[in-house]
CSV table of C-alpha atoms in Angstrom, one decimal:
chain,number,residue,atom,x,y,z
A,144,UNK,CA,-10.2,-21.4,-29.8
A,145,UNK,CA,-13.3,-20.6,-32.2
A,146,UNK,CA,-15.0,-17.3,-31.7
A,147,UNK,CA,-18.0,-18.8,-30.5
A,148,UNK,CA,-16.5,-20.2,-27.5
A,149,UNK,CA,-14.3,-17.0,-26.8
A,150,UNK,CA,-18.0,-15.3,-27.2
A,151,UNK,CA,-19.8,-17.8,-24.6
A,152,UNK,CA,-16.7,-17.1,-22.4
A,153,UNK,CA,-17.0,-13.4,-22.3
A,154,UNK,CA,-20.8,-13.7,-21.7
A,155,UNK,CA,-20.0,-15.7,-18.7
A,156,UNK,CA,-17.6,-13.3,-17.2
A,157,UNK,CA,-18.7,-10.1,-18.0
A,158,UNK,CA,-22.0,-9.0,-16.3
A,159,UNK,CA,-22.2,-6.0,-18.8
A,160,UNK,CA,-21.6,-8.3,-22.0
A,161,UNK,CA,-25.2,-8.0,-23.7
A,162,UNK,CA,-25.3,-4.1,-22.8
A,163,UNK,CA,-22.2,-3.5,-24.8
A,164,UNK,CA,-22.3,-2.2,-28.8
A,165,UNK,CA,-21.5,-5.0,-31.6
A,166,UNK,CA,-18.2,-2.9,-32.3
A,167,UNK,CA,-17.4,-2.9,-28.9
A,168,UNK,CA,-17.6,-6.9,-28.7
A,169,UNK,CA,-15.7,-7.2,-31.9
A,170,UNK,CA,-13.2,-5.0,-30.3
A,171,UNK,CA,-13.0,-7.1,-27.0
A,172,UNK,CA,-12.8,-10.2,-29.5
A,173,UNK,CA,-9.8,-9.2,-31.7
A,174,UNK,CA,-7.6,-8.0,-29.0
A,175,UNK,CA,-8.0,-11.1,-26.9
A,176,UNK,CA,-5.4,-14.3,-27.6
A,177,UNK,CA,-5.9,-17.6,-26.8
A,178,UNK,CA,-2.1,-18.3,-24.8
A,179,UNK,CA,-0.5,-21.0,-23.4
A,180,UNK,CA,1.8,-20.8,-20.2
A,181,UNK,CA,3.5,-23.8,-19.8
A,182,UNK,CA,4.4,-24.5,-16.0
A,183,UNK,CA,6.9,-22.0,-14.3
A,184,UNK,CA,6.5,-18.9,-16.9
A,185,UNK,CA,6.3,-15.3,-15.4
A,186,UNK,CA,2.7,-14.1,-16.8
A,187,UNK,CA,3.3,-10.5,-15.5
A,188,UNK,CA,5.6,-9.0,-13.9
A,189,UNK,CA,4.8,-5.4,-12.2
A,190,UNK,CA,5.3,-2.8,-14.7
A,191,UNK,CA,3.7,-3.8,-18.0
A,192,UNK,CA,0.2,-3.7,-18.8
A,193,UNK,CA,0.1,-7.6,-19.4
A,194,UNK,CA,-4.3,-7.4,-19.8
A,195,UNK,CA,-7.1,-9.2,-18.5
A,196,UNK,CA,-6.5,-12.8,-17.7
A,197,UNK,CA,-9.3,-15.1,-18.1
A,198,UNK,CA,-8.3,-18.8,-16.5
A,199,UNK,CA,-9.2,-21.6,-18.5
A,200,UNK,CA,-7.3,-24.3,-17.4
A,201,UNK,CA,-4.4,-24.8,-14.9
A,202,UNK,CA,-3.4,-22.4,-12.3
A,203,UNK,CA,-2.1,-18.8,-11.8
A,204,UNK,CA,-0.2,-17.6,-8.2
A,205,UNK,CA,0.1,-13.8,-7.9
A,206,UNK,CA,3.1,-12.4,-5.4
A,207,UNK,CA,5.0,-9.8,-3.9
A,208,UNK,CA,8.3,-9.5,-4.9
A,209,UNK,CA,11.1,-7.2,-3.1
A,210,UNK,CA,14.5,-6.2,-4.4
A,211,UNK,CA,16.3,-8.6,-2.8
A,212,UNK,CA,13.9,-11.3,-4.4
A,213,UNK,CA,11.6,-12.8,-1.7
A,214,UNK,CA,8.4,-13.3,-2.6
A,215,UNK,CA,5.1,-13.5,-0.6
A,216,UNK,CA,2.1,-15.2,-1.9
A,217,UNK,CA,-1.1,-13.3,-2.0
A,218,UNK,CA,-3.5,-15.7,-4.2
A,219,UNK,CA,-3.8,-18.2,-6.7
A,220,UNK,CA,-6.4,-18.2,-9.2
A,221,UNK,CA,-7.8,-20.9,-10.6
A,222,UNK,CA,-10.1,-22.2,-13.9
A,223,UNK,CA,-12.9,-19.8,-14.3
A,224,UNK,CA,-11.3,-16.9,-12.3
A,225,UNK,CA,-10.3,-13.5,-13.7
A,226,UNK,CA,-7.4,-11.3,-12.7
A,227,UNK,CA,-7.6,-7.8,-13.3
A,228,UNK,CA,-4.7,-6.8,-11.4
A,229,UNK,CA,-2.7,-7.7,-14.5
A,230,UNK,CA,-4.2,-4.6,-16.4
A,231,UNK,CA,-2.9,-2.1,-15.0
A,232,UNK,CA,-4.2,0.4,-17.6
A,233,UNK,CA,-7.7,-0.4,-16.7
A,234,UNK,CA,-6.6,0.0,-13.0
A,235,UNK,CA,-5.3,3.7,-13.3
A,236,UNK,CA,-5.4,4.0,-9.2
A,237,UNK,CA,-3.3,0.8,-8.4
A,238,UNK,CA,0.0,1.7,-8.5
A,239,UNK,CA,1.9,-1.1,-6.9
A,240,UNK,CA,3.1,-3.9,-8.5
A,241,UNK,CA,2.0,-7.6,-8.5
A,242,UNK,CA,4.0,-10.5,-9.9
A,243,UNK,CA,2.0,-13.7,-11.4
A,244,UNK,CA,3.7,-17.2,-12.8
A,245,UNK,CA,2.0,-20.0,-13.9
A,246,UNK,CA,2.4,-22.9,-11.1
A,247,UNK,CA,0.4,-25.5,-13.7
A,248,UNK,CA,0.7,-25.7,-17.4
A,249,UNK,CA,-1.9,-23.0,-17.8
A,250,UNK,CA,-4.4,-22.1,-20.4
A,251,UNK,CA,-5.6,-18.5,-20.6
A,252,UNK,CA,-7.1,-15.9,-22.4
A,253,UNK,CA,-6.0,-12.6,-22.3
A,254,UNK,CA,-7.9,-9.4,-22.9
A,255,UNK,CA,-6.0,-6.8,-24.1
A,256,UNK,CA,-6.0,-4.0,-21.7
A,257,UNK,CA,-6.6,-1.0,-24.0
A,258,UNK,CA,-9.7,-2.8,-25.4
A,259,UNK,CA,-11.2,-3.5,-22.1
A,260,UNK,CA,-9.9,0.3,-20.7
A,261,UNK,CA,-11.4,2.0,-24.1
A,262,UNK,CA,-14.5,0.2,-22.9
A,263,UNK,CA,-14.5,0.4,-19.9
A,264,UNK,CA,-14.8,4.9,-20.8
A,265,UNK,CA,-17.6,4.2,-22.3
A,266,UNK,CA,-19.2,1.6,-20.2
A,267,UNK,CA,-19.3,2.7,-16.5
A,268,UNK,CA,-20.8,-0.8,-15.4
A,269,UNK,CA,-17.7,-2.1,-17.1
A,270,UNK,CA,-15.8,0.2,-15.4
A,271,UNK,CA,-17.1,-0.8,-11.8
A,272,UNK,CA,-17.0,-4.8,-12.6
A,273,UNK,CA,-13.1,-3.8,-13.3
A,274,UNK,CA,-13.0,-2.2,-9.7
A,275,UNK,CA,-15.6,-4.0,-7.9
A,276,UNK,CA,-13.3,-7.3,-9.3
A,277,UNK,CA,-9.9,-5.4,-7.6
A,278,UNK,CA,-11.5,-4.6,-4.4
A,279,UNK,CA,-12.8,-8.0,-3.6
A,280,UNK,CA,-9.3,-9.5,-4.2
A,281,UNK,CA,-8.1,-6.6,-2.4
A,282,UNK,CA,-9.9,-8.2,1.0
A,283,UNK,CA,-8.0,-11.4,0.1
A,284,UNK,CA,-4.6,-9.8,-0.2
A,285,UNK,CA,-5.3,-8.1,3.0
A,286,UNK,CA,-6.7,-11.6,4.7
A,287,UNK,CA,-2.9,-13.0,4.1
A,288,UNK,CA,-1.3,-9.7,5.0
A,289,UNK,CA,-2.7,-10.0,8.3
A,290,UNK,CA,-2.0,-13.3,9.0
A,291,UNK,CA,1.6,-13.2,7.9
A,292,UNK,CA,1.9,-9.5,10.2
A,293,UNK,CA,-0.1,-10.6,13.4
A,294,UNK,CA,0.6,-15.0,13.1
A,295,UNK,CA,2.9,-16.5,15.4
A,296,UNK,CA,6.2,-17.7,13.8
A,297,UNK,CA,5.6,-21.4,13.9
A,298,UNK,CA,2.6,-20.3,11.9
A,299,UNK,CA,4.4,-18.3,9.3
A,300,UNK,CA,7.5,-21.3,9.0
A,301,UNK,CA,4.6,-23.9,8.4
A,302,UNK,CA,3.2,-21.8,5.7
A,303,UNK,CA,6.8,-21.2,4.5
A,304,UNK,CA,7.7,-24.4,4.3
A,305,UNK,CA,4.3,-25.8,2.4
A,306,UNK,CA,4.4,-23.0,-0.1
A,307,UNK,CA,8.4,-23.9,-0.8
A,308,UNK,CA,7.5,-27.8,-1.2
A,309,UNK,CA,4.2,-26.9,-3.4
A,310,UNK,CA,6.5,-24.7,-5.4
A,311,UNK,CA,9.5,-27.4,-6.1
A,312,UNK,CA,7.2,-30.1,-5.9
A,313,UNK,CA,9.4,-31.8,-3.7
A,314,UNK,CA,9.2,-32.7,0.2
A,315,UNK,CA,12.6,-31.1,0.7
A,316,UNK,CA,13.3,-27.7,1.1
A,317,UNK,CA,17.0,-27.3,0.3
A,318,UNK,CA,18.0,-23.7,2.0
A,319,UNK,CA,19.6,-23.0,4.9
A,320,UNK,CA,18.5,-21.6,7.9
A,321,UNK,CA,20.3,-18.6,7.0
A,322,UNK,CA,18.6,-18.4,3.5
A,323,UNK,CA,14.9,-19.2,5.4
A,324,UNK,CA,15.4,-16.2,7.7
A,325,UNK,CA,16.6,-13.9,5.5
A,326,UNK,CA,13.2,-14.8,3.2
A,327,UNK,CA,10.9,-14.7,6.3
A,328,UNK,CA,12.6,-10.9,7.4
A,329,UNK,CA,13.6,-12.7,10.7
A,330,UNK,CA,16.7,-13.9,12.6
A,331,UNK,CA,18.5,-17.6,11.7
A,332,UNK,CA,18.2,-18.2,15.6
A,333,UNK,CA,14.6,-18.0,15.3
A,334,UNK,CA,14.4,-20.1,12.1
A,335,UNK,CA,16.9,-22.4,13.8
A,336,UNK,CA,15.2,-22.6,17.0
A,337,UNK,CA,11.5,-23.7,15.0
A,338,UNK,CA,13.3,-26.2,13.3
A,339,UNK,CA,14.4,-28.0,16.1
A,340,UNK,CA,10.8,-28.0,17.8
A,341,UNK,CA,9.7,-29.0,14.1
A,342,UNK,CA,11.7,-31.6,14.3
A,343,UNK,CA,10.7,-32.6,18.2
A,344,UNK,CA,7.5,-32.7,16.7
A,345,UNK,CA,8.6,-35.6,14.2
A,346,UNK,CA,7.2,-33.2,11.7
A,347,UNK,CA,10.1,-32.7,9.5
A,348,UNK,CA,13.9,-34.0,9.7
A,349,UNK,CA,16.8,-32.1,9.1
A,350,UNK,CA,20.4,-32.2,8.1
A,351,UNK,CA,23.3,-30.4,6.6
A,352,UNK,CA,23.5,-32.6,3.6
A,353,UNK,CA,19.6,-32.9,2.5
A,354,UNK,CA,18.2,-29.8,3.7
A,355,UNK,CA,14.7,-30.2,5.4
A,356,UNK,CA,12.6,-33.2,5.0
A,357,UNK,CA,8.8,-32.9,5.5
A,358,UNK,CA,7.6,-36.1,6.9
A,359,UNK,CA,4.1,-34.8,8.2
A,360,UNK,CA,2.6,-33.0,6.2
A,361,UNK,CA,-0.8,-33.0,7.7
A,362,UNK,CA,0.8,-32.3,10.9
A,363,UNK,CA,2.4,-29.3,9.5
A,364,UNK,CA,-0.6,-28.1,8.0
A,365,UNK,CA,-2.7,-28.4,11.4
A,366,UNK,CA,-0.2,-25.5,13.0
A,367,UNK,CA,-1.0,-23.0,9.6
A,368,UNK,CA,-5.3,-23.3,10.7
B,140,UNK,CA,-21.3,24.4,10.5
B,141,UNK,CA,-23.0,26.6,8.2
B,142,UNK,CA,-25.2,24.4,5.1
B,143,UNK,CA,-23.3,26.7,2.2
B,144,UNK,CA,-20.1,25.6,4.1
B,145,UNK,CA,-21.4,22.2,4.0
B,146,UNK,CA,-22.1,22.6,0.2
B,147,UNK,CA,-18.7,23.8,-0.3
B,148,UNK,CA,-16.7,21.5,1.5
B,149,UNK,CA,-19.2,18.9,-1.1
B,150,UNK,CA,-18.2,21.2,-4.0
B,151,UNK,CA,-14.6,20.2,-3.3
B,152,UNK,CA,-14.9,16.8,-2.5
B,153,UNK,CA,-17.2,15.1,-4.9
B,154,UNK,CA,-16.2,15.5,-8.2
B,155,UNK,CA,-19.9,14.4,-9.0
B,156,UNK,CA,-21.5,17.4,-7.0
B,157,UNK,CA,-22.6,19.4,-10.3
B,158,UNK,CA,-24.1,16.6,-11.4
B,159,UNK,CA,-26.5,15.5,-8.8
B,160,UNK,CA,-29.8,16.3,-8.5
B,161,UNK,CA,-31.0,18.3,-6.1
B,162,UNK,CA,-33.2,15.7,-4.3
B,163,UNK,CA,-29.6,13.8,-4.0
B,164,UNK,CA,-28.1,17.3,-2.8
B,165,UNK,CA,-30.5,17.1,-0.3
B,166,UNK,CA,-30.1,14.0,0.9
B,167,UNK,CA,-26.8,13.9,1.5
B,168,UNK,CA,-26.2,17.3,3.1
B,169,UNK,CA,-29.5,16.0,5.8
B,170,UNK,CA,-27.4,12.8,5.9
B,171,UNK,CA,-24.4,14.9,7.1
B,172,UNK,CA,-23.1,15.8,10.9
B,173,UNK,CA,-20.1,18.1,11.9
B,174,UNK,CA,-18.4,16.0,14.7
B,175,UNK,CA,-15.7,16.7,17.1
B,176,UNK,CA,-13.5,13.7,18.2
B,177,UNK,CA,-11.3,14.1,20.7
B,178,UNK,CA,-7.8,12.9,20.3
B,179,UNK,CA,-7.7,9.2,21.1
B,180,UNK,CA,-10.7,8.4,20.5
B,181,UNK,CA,-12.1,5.6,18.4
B,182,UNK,CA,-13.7,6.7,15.4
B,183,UNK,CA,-14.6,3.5,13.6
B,184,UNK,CA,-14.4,0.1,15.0
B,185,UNK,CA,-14.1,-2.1,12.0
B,186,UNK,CA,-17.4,-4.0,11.7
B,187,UNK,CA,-20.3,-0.9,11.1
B,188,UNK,CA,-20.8,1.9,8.5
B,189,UNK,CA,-19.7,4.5,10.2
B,190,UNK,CA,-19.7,6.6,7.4
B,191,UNK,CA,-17.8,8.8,4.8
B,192,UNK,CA,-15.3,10.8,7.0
B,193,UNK,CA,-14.2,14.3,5.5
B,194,UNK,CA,-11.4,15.4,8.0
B,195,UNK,CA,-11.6,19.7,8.5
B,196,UNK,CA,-8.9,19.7,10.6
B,197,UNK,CA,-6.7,17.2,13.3
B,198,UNK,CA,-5.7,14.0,11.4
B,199,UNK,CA,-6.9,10.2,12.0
B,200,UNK,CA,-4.9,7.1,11.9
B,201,UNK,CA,-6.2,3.5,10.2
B,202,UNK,CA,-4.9,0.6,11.4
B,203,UNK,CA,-5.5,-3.0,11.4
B,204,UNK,CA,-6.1,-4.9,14.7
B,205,UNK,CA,-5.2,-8.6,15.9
B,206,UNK,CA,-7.8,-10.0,17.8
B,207,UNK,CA,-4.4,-10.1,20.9
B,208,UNK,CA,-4.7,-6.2,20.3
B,209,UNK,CA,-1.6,-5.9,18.1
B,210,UNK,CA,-1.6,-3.0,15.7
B,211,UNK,CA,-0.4,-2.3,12.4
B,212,UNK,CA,-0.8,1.5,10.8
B,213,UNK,CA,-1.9,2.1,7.9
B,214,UNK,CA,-1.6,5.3,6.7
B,215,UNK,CA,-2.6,8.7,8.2
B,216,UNK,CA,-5.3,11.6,6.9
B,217,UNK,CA,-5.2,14.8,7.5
B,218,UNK,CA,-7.2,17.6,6.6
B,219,UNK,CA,-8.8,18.1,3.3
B,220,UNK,CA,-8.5,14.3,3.1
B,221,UNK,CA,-11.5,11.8,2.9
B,222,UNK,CA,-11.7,8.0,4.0
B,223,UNK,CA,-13.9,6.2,2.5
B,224,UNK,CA,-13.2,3.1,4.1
B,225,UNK,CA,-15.2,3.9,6.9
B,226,UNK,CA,-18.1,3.6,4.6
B,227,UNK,CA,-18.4,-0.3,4.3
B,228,UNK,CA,-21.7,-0.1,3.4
B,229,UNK,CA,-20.6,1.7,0.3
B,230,UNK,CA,-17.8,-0.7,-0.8
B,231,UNK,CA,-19.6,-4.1,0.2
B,232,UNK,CA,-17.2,-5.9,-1.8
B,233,UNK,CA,-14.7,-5.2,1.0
B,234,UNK,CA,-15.1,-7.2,3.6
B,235,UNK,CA,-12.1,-6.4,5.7
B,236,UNK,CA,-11.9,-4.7,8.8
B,237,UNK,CA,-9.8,-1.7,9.8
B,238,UNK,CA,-9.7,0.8,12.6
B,239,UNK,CA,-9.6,4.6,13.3
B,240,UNK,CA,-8.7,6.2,16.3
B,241,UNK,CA,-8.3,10.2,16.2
B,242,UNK,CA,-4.9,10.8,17.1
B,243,UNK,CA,-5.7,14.9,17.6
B,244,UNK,CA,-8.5,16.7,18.2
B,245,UNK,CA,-10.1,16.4,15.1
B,246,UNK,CA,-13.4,18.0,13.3
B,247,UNK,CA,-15.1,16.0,10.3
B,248,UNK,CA,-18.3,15.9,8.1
B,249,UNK,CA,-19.2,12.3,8.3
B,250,UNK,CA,-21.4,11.6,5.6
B,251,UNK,CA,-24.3,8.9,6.1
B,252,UNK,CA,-23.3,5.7,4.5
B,253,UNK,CA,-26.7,4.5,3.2
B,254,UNK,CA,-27.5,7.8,2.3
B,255,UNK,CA,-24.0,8.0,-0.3
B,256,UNK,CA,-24.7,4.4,-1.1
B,257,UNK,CA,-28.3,5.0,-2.4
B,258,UNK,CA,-26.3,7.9,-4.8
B,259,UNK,CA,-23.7,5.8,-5.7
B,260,UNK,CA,-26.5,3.1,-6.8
B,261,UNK,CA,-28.2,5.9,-9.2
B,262,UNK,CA,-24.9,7.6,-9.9
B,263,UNK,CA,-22.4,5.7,-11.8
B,264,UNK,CA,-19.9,8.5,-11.5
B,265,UNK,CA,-20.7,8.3,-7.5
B,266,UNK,CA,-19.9,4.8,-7.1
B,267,UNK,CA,-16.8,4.9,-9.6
B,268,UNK,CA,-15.2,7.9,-7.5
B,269,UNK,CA,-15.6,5.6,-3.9
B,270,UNK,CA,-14.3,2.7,-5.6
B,271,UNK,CA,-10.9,4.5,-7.1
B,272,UNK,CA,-10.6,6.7,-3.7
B,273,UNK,CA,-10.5,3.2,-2.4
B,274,UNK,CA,-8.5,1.5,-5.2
B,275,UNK,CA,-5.9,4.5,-4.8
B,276,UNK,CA,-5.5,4.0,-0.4
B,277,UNK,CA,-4.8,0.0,-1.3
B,278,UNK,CA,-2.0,1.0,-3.3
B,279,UNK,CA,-0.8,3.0,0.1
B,280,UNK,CA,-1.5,-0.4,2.3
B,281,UNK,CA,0.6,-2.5,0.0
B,282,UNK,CA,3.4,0.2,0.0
B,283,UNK,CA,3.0,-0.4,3.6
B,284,UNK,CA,2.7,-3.6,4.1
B,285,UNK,CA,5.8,-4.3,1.5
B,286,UNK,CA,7.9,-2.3,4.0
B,287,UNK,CA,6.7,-4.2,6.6
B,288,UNK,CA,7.4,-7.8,4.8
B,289,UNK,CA,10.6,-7.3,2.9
B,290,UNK,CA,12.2,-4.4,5.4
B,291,UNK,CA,15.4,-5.7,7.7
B,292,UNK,CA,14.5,-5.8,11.3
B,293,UNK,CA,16.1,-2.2,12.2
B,294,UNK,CA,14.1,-0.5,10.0
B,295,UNK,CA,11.2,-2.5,11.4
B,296,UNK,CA,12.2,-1.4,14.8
B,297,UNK,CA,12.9,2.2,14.3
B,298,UNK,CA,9.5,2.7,12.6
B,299,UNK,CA,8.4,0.5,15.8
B,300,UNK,CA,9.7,3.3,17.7
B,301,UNK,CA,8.9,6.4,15.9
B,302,UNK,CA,5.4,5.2,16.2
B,303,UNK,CA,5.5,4.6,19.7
B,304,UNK,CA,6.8,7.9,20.8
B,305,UNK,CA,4.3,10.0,18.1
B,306,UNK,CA,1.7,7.7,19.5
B,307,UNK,CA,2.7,8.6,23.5
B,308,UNK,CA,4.0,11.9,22.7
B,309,UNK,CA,6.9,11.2,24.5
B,310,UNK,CA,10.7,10.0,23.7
B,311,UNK,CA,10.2,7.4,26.1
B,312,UNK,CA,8.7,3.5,25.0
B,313,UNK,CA,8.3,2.3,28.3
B,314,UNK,CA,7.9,-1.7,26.9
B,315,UNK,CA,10.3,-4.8,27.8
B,316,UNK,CA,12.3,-6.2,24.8
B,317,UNK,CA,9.6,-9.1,25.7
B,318,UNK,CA,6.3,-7.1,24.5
B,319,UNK,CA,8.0,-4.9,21.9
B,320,UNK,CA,8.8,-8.7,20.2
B,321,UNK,CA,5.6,-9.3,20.3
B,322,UNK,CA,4.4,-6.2,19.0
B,323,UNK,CA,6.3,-7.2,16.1
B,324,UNK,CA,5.8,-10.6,15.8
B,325,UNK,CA,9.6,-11.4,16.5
B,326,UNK,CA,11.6,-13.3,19.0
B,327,UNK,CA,12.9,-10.8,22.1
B,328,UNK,CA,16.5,-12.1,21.3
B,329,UNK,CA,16.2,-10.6,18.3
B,330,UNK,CA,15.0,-6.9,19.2
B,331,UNK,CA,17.0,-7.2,22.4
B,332,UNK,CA,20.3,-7.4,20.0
B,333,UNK,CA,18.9,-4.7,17.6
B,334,UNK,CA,18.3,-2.3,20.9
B,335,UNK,CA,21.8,-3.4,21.8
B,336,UNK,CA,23.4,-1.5,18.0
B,337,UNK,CA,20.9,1.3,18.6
B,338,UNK,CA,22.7,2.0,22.0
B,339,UNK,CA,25.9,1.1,20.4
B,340,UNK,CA,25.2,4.0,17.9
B,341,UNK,CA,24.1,6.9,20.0
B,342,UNK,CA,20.6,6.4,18.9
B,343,UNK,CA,19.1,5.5,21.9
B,344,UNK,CA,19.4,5.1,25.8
B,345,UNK,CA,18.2,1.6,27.5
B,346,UNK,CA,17.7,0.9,31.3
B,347,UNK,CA,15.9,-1.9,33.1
B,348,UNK,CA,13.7,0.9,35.0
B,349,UNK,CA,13.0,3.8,32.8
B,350,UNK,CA,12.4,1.9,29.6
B,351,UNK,CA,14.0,3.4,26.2
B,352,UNK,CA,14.4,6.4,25.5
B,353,UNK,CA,15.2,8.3,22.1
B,354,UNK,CA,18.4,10.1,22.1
B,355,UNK,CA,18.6,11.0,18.3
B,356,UNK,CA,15.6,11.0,16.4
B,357,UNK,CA,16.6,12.0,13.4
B,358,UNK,CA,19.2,8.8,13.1
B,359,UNK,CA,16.3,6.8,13.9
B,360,UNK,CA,14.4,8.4,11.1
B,361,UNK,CA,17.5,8.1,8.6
B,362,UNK,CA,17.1,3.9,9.8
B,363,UNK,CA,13.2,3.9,8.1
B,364,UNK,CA,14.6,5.4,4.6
C-alpha cells in the first residue's frame, strides 16, 4: 500500500488528522501495516493489545468467548469501519475481553496501539474519537445483549442456527441437541422441543445421521425480526 | 446542603474541579439539587437526562428493562459512587436505555445534564473523565452479562433468587416455576427440575401455597461463585 493512500485513509477516519503534528503523522504512519487475514484467522484475541483496525476489504466478527468455548456474536464490521476495541492500550478503562476472526478473506490496516495511545496523550480530540468510537459500539453490544437476555427461545434458536450456517457456510448444522443447548446455556429438552416445532413449520429437517437441514431460510429469518 | 459541602463533594469527584473556571464553578454548583429518593422509587426512566447522580448515602440499582417488564441488573452504586449514565445528554453517543430505581433511602447531588455537557464541550478533561467513568461501568455490564450468557442454569437461578429476596426483603419468592421461567427466559421444566436439586440439597423449601422459601443462603451464595 503506498503512503499516499495509507495518508488519504487516515484523513478519512480520523476527525483530528489535519490538527495533529507532522511527527505525529509520521508516527501513526510507520507503526501502521498493511495485513492480510485470510478467511477464518483469529485477529485478536482478549489479552493482547492487537491495535487499531482499519477495514479495507472483507469482513471482521467480534465475540464473546467463555471457558468452555461458546461464543456469542456482538458485531461484524465491515469495509470502511474501525475497531478500537482491539487496542486495548488506548482503552485503559475496558477491561474485558473481545475476540475478533476474520469471516472473509480480509484486508486491513492496523495502527499500532502505542502510536495511536502516545497520541492520543497528547491529543485530547484523539483521545475522545478513541472513546466516543467504544461507546457507540458499546450501544450495539448492548442492543444484542438485550435481545439474546429478554428474546423468546424460538428467537434465540433462529439466530443460533443462522449464525452456525453463515459461519460453516453450509445449510446444515451438524451438532446435537445436546451440543446446541449446552451453547445456548439452556436445557436439550428445550432445544429438542424447538426443533420439532421448527421442523412442523417445514423450516428445517432433522435427523440423526445429517444433523439439521435449513430448508427455509427466509422463514427462519422472519421469527429472529 | 451547605454550597462549601457542595464544593467539596465537586472537589472529590471531578478530577477537573481545579481546573475550571469559576464561571463553570458556578454553573454547575446552580445546576445542582440535593434530592431525597425514597427506597423504590424510580430514579431514571431510560429515555431523559436525568442527570449526573452523586450518591451521599443509600445505594441505587441500574437495570435494563424488556418492554414485557423483565429485568436484568446491572450493577449497584453506593455512596461515594457516581453514575453517569443517567446523564444521556452527556454521552449522546449512547443511545441505550437503562433504569434506576433506589433500592434504599437514598440522598444524591444530581448534577444538571446540560449544564455538565456545556463543560464537557469547553473542557476536554470534562468530557474525557464522563466518557472513561462510562467506558469503565461497560466493562462491569459485560462482566455481567458474560455471567449471565455463559453461566449453567443453577447459578442463573440462585442469583435469580438472591436478587429476589434482596429485592423483597424477604426469604420468601412468592412466583410459580411458570413466571420465574420467564423471568429468565427459560422453559418452567427446566427451573422446576433445578428447584427440585435445590430442595434435594437443603437449600431451599418449596410448596404449592407459600411459594419458596430460602433455607440456606449462604449455599445459595456458594452456587453464584
Amino acid at each position: 500500500m503506498e503512503k499516499h493512500q495509507l495518508i488519504e485513509l487516515f484523513k478519512s477516519t480520523f476527525p483530528f488528522w489535519d490538527n495533529m503534528t507532522e511527527d505525529d503523522k509520521e508516527t501513526l504512519i510507520r507503526s501502521s501495516h498493511h495485513v492480510h487475514f485470510p478467511k477464518g484467522t483469529n485477529v485478536h484475541d482478549g489479552n493482547e493489545c492487537t491495535g487499531v483496525i482499519l477495514i479495507r476489504s472483507g469482513s471482521l466478527r467480534l465475540y464473546l468467548l467463555s471457558e468452555e468455548g461458546k461464543e456469542v456474536t456482538l458485531y461484524r464490521l465491515f469495509p470502511g469501519d474501525m475497531c478500537i476495541l482491539s487496542a486495548s492500550c488506548v482503552l485503559n478503562t475496558i477491561t474485558f475481553d473481545v475476540f475478533i476472526d476474520s469471516e472473509e478473506n480480509s484486508e486491513c490496516v492496523v495502527v499500532g496501539g502505542c502510536a495511536f495511545e502516545s497520541i492520543a496523550q497528547r491529543m485530547p480530540e484523539a483521545k475522545i474519537f478513541a472513546l466516543e468510537t467504544a461507546a457507540s459500539r458499546f450501544s450495539d453490544i448492548m442492543w444484542v445483549m438485550q435481545q439474546i437476555l429478554f428474546m423468546s427461545m424460538d428467537k434465540r434458536l433462529a439466530i443460533f442456527l443462522l449464525d452456525e450456517i453463515a459461519k460453516n457456510n453450509s445449510d446444515i448444522v451438524k451438532l446435537t441437541h445436546e451440543q446446541i443447548a449446552k451453547y445456548m446455556g439452556t436445557a436439550r429438552e428445550v432445544v429438542s422441543r424447538m426443533l420439532k416445532y421448527f421442523v412442523s413449520e417445514g423450516i428445517i429437517s432433522s435427523s440423526r445421521t445429517d444433523g439439521i437441514r435449513i430448508l427455509d431460510k427466509s422463514k427462519l429469518r422472519a421469527l429472529t425480526l
